[in-house]
mmCIF file of C-alpha atoms in Angstrom:
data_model
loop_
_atom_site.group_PDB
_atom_site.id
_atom_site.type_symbol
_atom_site.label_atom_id
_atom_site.label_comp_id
_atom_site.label_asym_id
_atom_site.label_seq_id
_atom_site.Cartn_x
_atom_site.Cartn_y
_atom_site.Cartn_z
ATOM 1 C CA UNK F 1 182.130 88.538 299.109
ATOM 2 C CA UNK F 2 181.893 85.363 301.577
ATOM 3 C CA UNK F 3 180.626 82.536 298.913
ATOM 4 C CA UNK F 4 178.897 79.765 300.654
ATOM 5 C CA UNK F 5 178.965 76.011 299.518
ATOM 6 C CA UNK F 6 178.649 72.563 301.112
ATOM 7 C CA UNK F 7 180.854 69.476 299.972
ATOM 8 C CA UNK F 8 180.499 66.085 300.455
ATOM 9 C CA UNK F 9 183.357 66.041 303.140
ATOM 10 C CA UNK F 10 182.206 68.662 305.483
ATOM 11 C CA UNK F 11 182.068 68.502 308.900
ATOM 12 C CA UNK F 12 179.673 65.778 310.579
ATOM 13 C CA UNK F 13 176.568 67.118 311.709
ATOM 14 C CA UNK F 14 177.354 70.721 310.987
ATOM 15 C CA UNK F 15 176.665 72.454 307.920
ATOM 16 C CA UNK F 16 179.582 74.649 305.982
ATOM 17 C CA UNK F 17 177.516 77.596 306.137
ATOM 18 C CA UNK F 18 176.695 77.067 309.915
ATOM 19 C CA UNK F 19 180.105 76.419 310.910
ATOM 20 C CA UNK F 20 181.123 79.806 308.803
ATOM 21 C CA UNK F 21 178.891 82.004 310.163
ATOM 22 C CA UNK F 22 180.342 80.532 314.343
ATOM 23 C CA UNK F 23 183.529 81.597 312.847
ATOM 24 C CA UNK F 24 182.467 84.796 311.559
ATOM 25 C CA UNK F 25 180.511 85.484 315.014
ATOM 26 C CA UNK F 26 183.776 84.720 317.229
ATOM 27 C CA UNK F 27 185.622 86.975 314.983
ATOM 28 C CA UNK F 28 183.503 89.967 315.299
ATOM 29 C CA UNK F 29 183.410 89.135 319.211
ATOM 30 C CA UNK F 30 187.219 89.417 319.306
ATOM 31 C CA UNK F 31 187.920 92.319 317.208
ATOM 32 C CA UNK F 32 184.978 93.891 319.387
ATOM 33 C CA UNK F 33 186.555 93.214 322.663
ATOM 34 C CA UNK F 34 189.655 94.186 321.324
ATOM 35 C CA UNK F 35 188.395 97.330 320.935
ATOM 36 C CA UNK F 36 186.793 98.081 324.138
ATOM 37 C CA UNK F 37 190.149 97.543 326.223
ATOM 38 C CA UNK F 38 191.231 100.469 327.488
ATOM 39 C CA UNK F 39 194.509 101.762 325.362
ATOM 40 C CA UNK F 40 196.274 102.753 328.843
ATOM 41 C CA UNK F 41 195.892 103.485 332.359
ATOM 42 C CA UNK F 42 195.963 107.390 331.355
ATOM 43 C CA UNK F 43 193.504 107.107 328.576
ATOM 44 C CA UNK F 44 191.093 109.374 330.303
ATOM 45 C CA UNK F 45 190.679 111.798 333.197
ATOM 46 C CA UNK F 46 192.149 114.962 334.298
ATOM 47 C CA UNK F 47 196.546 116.194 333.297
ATOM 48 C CA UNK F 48 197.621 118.329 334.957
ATOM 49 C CA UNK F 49 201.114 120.105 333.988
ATOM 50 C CA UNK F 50 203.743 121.662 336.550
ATOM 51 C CA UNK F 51 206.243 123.863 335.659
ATOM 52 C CA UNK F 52 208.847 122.554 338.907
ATOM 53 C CA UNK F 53 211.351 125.308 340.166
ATOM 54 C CA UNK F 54 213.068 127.010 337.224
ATOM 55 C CA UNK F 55 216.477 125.623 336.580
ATOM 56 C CA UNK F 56 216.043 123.113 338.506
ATOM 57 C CA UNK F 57 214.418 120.499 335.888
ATOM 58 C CA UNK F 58 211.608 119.086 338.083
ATOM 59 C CA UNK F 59 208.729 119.666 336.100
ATOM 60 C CA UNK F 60 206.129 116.850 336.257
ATOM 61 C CA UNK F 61 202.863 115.772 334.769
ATOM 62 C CA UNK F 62 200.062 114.329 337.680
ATOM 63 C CA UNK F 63 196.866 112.750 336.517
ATOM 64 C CA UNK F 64 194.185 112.610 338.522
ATOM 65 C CA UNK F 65 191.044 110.111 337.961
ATOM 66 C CA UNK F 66 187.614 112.074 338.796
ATOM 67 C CA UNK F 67 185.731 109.199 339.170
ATOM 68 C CA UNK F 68 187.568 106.752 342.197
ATOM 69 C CA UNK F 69 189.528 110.489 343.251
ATOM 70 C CA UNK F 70 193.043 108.697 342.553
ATOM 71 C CA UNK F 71 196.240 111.002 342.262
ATOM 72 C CA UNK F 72 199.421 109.823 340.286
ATOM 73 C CA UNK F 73 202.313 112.174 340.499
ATOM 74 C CA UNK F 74 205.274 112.475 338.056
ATOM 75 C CA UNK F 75 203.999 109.853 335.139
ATOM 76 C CA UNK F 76 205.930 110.859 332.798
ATOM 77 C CA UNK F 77 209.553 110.693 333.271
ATOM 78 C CA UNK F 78 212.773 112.087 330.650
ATOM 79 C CA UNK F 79 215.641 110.062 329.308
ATOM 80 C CA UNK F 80 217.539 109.998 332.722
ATOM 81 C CA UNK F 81 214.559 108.201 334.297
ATOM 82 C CA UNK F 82 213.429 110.857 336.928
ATOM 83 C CA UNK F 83 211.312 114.040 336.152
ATOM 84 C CA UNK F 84 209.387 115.740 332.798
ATOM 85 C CA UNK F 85 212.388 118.178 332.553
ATOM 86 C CA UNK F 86 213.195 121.552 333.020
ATOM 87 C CA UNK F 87 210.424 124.029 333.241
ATOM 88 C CA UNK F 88 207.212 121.831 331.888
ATOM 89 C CA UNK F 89 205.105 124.403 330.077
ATOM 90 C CA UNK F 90 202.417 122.729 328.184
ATOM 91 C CA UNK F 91 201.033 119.705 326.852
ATOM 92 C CA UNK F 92 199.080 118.929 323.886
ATOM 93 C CA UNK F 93 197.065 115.744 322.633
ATOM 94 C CA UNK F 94 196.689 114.426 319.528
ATOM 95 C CA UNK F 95 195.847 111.291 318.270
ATOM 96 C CA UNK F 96 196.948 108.318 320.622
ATOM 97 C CA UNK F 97 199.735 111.056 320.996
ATOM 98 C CA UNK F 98 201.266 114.237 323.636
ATOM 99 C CA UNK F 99 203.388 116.597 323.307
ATOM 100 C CA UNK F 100 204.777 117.875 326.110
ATOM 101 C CA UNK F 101 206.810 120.957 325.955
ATOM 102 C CA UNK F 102 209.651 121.813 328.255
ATOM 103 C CA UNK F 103 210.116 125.424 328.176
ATOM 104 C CA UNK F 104 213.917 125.533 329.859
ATOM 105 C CA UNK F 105 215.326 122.530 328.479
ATOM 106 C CA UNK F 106 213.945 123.584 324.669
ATOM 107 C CA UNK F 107 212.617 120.595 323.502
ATOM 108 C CA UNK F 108 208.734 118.753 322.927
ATOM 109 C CA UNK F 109 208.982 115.287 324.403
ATOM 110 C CA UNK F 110 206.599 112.793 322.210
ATOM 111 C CA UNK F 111 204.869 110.636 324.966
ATOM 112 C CA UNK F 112 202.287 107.878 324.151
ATOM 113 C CA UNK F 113 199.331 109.871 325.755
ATOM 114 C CA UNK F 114 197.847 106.721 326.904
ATOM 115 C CA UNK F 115 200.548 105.033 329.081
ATOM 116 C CA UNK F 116 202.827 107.964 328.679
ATOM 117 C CA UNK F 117 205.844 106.462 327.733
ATOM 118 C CA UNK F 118 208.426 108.518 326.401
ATOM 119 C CA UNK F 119 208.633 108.316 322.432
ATOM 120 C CA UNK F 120 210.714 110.760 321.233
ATOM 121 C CA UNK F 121 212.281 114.535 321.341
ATOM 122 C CA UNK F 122 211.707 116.795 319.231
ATOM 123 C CA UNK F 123 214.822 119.006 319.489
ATOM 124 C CA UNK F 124 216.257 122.088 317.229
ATOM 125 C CA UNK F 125 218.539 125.424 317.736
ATOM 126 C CA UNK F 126 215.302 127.262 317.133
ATOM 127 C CA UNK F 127 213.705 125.719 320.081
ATOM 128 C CA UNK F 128 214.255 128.309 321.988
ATOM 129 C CA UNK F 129 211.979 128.586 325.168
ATOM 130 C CA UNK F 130 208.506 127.037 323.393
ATOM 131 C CA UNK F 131 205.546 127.906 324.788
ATOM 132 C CA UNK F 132 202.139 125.817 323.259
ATOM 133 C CA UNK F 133 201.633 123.398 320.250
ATOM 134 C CA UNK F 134 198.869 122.970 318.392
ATOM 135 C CA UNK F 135 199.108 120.048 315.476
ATOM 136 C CA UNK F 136 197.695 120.372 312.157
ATOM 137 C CA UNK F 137 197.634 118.475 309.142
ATOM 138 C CA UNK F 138 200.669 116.224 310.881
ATOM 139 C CA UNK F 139 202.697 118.920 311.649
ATOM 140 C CA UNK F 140 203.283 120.773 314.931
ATOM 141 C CA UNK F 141 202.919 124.505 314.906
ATOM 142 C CA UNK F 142 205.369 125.797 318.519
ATOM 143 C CA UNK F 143 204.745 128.941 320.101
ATOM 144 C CA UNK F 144 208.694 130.348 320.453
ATOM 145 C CA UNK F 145 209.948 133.008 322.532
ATOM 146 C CA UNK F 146 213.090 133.011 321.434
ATOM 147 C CA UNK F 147 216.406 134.967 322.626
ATOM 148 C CA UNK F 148 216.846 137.756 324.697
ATOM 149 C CA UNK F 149 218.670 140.558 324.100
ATOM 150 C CA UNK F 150 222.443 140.551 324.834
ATOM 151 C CA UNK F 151 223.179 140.965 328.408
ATOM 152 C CA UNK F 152 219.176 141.632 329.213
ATOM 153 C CA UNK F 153 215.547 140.174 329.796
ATOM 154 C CA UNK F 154 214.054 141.818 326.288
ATOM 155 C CA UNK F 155 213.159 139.750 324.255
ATOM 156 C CA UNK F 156 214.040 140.114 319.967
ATOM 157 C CA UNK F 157 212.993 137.002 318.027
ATOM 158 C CA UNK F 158 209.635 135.312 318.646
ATOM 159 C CA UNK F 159 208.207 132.955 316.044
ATOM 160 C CA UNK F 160 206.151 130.154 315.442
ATOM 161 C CA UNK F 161 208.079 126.667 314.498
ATOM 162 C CA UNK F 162 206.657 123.825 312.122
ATOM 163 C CA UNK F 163 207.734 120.498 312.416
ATOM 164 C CA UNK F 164 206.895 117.556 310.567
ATOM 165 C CA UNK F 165 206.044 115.022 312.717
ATOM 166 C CA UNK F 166 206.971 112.329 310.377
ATOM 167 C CA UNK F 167 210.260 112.913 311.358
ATOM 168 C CA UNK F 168 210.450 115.614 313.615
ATOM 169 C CA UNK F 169 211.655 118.268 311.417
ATOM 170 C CA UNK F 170 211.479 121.971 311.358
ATOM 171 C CA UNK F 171 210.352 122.652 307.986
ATOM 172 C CA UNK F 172 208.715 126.699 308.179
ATOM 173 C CA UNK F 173 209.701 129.333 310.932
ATOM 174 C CA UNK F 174 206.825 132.041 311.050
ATOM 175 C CA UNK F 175 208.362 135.256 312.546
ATOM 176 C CA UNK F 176 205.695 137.344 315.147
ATOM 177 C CA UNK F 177 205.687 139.574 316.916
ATOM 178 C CA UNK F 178 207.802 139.354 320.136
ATOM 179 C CA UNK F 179 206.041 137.177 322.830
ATOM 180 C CA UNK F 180 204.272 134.722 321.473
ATOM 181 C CA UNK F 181 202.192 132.419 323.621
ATOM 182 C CA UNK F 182 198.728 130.731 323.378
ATOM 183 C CA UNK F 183 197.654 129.124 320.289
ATOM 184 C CA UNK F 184 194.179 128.391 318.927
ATOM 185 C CA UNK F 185 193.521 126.811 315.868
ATOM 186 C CA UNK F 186 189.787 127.541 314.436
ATOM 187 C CA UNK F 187 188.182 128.039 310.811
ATOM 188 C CA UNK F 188 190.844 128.328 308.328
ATOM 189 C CA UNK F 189 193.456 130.287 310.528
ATOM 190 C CA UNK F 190 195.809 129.352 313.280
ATOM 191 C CA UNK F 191 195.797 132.321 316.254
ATOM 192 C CA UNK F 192 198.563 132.947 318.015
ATOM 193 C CA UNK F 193 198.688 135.856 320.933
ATOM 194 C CA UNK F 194 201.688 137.950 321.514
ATOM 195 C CA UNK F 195 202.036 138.588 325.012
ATOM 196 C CA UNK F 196 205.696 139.406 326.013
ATOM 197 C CA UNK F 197 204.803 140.545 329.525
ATOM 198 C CA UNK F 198 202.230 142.785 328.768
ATOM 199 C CA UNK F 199 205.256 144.480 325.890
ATOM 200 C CA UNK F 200 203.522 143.238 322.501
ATOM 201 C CA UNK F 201 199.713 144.023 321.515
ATOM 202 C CA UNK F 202 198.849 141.768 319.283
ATOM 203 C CA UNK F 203 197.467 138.318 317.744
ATOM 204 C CA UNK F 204 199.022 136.927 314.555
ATOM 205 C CA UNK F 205 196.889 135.128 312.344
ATOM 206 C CA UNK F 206 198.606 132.447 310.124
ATOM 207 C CA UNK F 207 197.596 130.245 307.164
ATOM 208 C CA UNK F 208 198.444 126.432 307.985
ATOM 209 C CA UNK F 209 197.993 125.695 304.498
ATOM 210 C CA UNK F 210 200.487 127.969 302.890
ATOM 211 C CA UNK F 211 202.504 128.117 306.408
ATOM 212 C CA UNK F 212 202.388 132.150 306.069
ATOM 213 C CA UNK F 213 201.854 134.746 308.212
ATOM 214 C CA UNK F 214 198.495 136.301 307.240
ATOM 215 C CA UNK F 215 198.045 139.095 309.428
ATOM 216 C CA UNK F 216 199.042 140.719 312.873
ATOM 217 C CA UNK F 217 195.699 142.129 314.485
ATOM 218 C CA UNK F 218 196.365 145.065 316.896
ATOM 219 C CA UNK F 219 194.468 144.745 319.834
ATOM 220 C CA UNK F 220 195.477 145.802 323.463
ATOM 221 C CA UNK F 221 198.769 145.419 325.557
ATOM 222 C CA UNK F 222 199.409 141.908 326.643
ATOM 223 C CA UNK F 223 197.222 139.469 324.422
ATOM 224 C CA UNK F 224 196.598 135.666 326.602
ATOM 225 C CA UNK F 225 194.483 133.084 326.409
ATOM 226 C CA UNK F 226 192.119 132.171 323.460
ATOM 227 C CA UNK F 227 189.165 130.238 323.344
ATOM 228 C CA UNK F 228 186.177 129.619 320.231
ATOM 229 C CA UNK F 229 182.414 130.276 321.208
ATOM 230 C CA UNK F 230 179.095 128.643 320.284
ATOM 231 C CA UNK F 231 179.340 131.042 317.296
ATOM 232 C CA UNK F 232 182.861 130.057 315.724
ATOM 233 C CA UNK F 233 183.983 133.888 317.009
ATOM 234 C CA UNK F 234 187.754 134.222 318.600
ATOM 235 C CA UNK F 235 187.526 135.726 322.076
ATOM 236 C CA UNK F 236 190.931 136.788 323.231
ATOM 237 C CA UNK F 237 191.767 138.131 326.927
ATOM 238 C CA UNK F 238 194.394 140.997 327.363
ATOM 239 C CA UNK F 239 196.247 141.496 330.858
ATOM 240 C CA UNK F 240 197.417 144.903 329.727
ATOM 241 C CA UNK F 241 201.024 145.759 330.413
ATOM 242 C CA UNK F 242 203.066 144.628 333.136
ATOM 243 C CA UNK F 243 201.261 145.573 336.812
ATOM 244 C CA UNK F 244 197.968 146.617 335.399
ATOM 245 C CA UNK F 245 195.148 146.951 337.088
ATOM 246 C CA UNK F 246 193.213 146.581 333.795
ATOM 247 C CA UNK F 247 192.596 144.460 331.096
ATOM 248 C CA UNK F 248 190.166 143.819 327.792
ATOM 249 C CA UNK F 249 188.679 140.795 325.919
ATOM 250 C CA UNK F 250 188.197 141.025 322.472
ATOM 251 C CA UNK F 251 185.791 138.684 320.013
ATOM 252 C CA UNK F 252 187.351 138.442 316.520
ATOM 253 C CA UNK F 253 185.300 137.174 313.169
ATOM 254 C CA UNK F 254 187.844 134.590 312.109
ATOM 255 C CA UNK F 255 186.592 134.373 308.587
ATOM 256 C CA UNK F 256 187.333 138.245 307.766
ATOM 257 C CA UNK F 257 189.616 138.614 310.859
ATOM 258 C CA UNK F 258 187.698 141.655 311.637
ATOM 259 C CA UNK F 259 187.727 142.845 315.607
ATOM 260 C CA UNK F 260 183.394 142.444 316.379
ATOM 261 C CA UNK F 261 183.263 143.555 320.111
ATOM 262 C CA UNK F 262 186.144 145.239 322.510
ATOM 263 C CA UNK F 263 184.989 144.828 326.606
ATOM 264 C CA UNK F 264 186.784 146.552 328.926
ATOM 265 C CA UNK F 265 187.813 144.940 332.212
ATOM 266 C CA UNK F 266 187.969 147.300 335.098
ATOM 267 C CA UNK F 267 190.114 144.908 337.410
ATOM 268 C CA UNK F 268 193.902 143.165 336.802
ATOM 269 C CA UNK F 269 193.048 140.422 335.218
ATOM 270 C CA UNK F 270 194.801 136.849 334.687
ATOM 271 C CA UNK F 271 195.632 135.375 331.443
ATOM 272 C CA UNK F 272 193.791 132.530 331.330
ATOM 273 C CA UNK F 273 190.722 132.113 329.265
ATOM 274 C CA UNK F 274 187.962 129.434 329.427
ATOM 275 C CA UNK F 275 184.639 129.098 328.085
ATOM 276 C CA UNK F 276 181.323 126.929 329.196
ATOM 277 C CA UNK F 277 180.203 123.557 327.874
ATOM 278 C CA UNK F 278 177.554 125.114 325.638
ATOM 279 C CA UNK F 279 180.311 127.857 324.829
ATOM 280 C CA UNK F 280 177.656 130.512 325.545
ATOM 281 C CA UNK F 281 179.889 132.258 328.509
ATOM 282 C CA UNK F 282 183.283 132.970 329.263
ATOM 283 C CA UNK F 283 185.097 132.198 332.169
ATOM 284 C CA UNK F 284 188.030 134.799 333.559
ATOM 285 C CA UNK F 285 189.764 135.414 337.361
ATOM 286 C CA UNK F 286 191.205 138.434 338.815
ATOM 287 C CA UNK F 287 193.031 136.717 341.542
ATOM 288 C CA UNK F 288 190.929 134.637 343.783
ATOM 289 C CA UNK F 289 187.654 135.879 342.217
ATOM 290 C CA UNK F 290 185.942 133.979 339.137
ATOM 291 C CA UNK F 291 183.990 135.887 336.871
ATOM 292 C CA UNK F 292 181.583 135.014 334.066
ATOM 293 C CA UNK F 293 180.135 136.638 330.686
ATOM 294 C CA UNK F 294 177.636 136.106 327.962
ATOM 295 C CA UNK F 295 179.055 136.047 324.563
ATOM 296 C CA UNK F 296 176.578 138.525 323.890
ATOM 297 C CA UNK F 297 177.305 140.777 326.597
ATOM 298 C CA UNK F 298 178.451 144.053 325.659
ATOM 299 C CA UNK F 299 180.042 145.105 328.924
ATOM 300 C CA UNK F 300 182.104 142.648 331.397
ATOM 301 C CA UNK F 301 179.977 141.694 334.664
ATOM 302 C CA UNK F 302 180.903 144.056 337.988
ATOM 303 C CA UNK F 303 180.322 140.895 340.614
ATOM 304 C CA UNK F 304 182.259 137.700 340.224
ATOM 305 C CA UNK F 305 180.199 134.397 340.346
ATOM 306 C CA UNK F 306 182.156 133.341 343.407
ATOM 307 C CA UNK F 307 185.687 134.028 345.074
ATOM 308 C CA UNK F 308 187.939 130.728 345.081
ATOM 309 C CA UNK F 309 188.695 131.499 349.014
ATOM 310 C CA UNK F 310 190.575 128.499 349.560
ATOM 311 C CA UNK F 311 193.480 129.457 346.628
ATOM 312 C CA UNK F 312 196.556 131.219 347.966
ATOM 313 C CA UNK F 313 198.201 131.784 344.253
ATOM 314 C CA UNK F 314 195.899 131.549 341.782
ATOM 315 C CA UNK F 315 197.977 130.077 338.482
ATOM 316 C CA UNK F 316 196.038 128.385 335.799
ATOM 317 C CA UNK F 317 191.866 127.592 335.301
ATOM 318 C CA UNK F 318 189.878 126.135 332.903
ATOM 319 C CA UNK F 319 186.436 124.315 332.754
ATOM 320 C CA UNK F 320 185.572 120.689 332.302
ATOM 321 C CA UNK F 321 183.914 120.716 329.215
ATOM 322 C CA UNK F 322 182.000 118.049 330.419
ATOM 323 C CA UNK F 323 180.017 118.968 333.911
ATOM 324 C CA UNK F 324 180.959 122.990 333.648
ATOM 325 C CA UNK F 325 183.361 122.525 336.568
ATOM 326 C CA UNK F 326 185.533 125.100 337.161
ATOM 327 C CA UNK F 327 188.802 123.954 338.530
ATOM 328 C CA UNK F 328 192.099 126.786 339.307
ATOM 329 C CA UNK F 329 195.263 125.410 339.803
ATOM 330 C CA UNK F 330 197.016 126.963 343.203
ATOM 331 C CA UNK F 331 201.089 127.281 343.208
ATOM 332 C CA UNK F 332 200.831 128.382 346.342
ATOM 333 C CA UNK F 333 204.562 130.063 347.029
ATOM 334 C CA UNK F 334 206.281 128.511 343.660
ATOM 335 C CA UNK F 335 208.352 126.385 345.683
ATOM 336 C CA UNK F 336 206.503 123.877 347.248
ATOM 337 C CA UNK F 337 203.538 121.213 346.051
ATOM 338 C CA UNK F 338 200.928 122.859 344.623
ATOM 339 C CA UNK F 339 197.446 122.238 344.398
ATOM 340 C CA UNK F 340 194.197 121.509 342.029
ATOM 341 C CA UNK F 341 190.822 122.923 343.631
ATOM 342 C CA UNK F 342 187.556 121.798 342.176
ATOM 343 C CA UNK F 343 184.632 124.097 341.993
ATOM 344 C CA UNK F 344 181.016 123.365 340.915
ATOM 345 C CA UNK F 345 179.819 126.091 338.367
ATOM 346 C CA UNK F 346 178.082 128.087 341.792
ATOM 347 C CA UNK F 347 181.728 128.220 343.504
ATOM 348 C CA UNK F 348 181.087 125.812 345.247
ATOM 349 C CA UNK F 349 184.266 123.185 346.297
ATOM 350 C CA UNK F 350 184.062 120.203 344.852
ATOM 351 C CA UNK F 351 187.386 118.475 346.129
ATOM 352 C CA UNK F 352 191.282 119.639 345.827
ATOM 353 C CA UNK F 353 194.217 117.432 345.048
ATOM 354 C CA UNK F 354 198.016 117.992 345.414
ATOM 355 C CA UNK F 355 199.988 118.238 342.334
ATOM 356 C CA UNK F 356 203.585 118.757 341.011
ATOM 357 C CA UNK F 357 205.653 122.545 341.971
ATOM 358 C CA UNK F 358 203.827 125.501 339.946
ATOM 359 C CA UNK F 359 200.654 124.008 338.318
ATOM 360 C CA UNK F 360 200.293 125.932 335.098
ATOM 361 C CA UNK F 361 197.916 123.918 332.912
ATOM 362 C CA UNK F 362 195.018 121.623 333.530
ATOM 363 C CA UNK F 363 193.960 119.624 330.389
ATOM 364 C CA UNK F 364 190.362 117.084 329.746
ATOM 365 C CA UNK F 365 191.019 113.753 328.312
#
């Protein structure tokens, strides 16, 4: 409590109380103003994430601004000064924080996700080839891969890693089954698919709380991406096993992890997974064409909405949650620049921008 008086000595011509109250005003002016400057020049807009050639450790991050059209390649840099790192998988925001994980060189850089200046590494023996994050409760749950066999491509160990973030600290290893990718936190559960090429068939369900591994639902060959509907429900998207022409989605209850509806895809599908601003529909791509479905459908839609013509290798999409954009990321021949295309929810092009080698993720600050 402020308590007001006047004494004898105050200021000519100016009460105590008015004088306190033009301080009080000027305060609340700063501290306001303080708060409406923008944190960083990357506080908003569009990241996009590109794996670079693999070994070569020239992943980069681009952001691009959707409202002047301005590009920036390669804003975040590693230790040495010059690009992301090896293999740039994913990145992940939280707080005034990203975490941007580097699938070759085995570690999550900590960037300030505003200016995207590089923070810290989160590095461990167990890091081996991470996938996604997804942060809960101040610790970061990784998607692993893990080894291969001896002398082969198989892989034998997948897991999910928890790290304290307070010091960067694995604390819990989760084992899965092999593959592990995507990661979707909803409810009470955190959802993880198993992928491994198309080689594991299900999504493991684990309890953040108790860091345990609740359940491993059997679905189809190759589970991929994951996204939440208007409803709370778990829609998953399975590519089916390596060079299938074929694939399912699947909607799971996430509060009794039972398996509600099972659609089957009569085309190859990709593994990416996106869903509408209202998250009434579902967006999926065979290749170049784009296709959309009702949560309530019951069977998966025979026409595409539109065929992304323009798109030579069609690598990652997602949907502005904001204006229902649809936007595919192009890597064109894996070696070279790639490319962002912007669609409007029609098909429709928008506007394209050049990005990093291999776009694989496009993320909405």
């Amino acid at each position: 409590m402020l308590v007001m008086y006047q004494r004898s000595s105050g200021i000519p011509n100016l009460s105590m109380k008015v004088f306190a109250l033009l301080i009080l005003s000027l305060c609340l002016f700063s501290c306001d103003d303080d708060d409406s400057k923008p944190k960083g020049k990357y506080e908003s807009g569009v990241i996009v994430v590109s794996e670079g050639g693999f070994g070569d450790a020239n992943g980069t991050v681009t952001h691009y601004n959707p409202v002047s059209g301005e590009v920036e390649q390669n804003i975040f840099r590693n230790a040495a000064g010059s690009f992301a790192g090896d293999v740039a998988q994913s990145i992940t925001f939280h707080g005034d924080k990203g975490y941007l994980v580097l699938n070759g060189g085995n570690t999550v850089e900590v960037v300030d996700g505003n200016s995207f200046e590089r923070l810290s590494t989160i590095s461990n023996a167990a890091l081996d080839k991470p996938r996604y994050v997804e942060i809960i409760n101040d610790k970061a749950y990784i998607s692993v891969w893990g080894p291969y066999e001896e002398g082969g491509y198989s892989l034998i160990d997948s897991y999910v890693l928890v790290v304290d973030l307070s010091n960067n600290t694995v604390v819990e290893k989760i084992e899965t089954d092999e593959g592990t990718d995507k990661l979707l936190y909803t409810g009470n559960y955190l959802f993880a698919s198993n992928n491994n090429f198309g080689g594991s068939s299900t999504v493991a369900v684990i309890n953040p709380s108790n860091n345990t591994l609740v359940d491993q639902l059997q679905l189809a060959s190759g589970p991929a991406g994951l996204v939440s509907d208007a409803n709370g429900k778990v829609w998953v998207i399975c590519t089916g096993v390596y060079g299938a022409t074929s694939g399912q989605l699947f909607r799971i209850n996430p509060s009794n992890l039972n398996i509600e509806e099972t659609i089957e895809i009569d085309l190859k599908v990709n593994g990416d997974l996106a869903v509408t601003p209202d998250k009434g529909s579902l967006i999926y791509n065979s290749g170049k064409d784009i296709y959309k479905i009702s949560i309530t459908a019951t069977a998966a839609p025979t026409e595409p909405i539109f065929e992304a013509s323009e798109v030579v290798t069609n690598y990652a999409l997602n949907v502005d949650p904001g204006t229902g954009d649809i936007w595919i990321a192009d890597a064109l021949n894996y070696a070279t620049e790639g490319k962002v295309y912007i669609y409007n929810a029609s098909g429709a092009l928008q506007s394209s921008f050049t990005t990093g080698i291999s776009p694989t993720q496009i993320h909405f600050k």
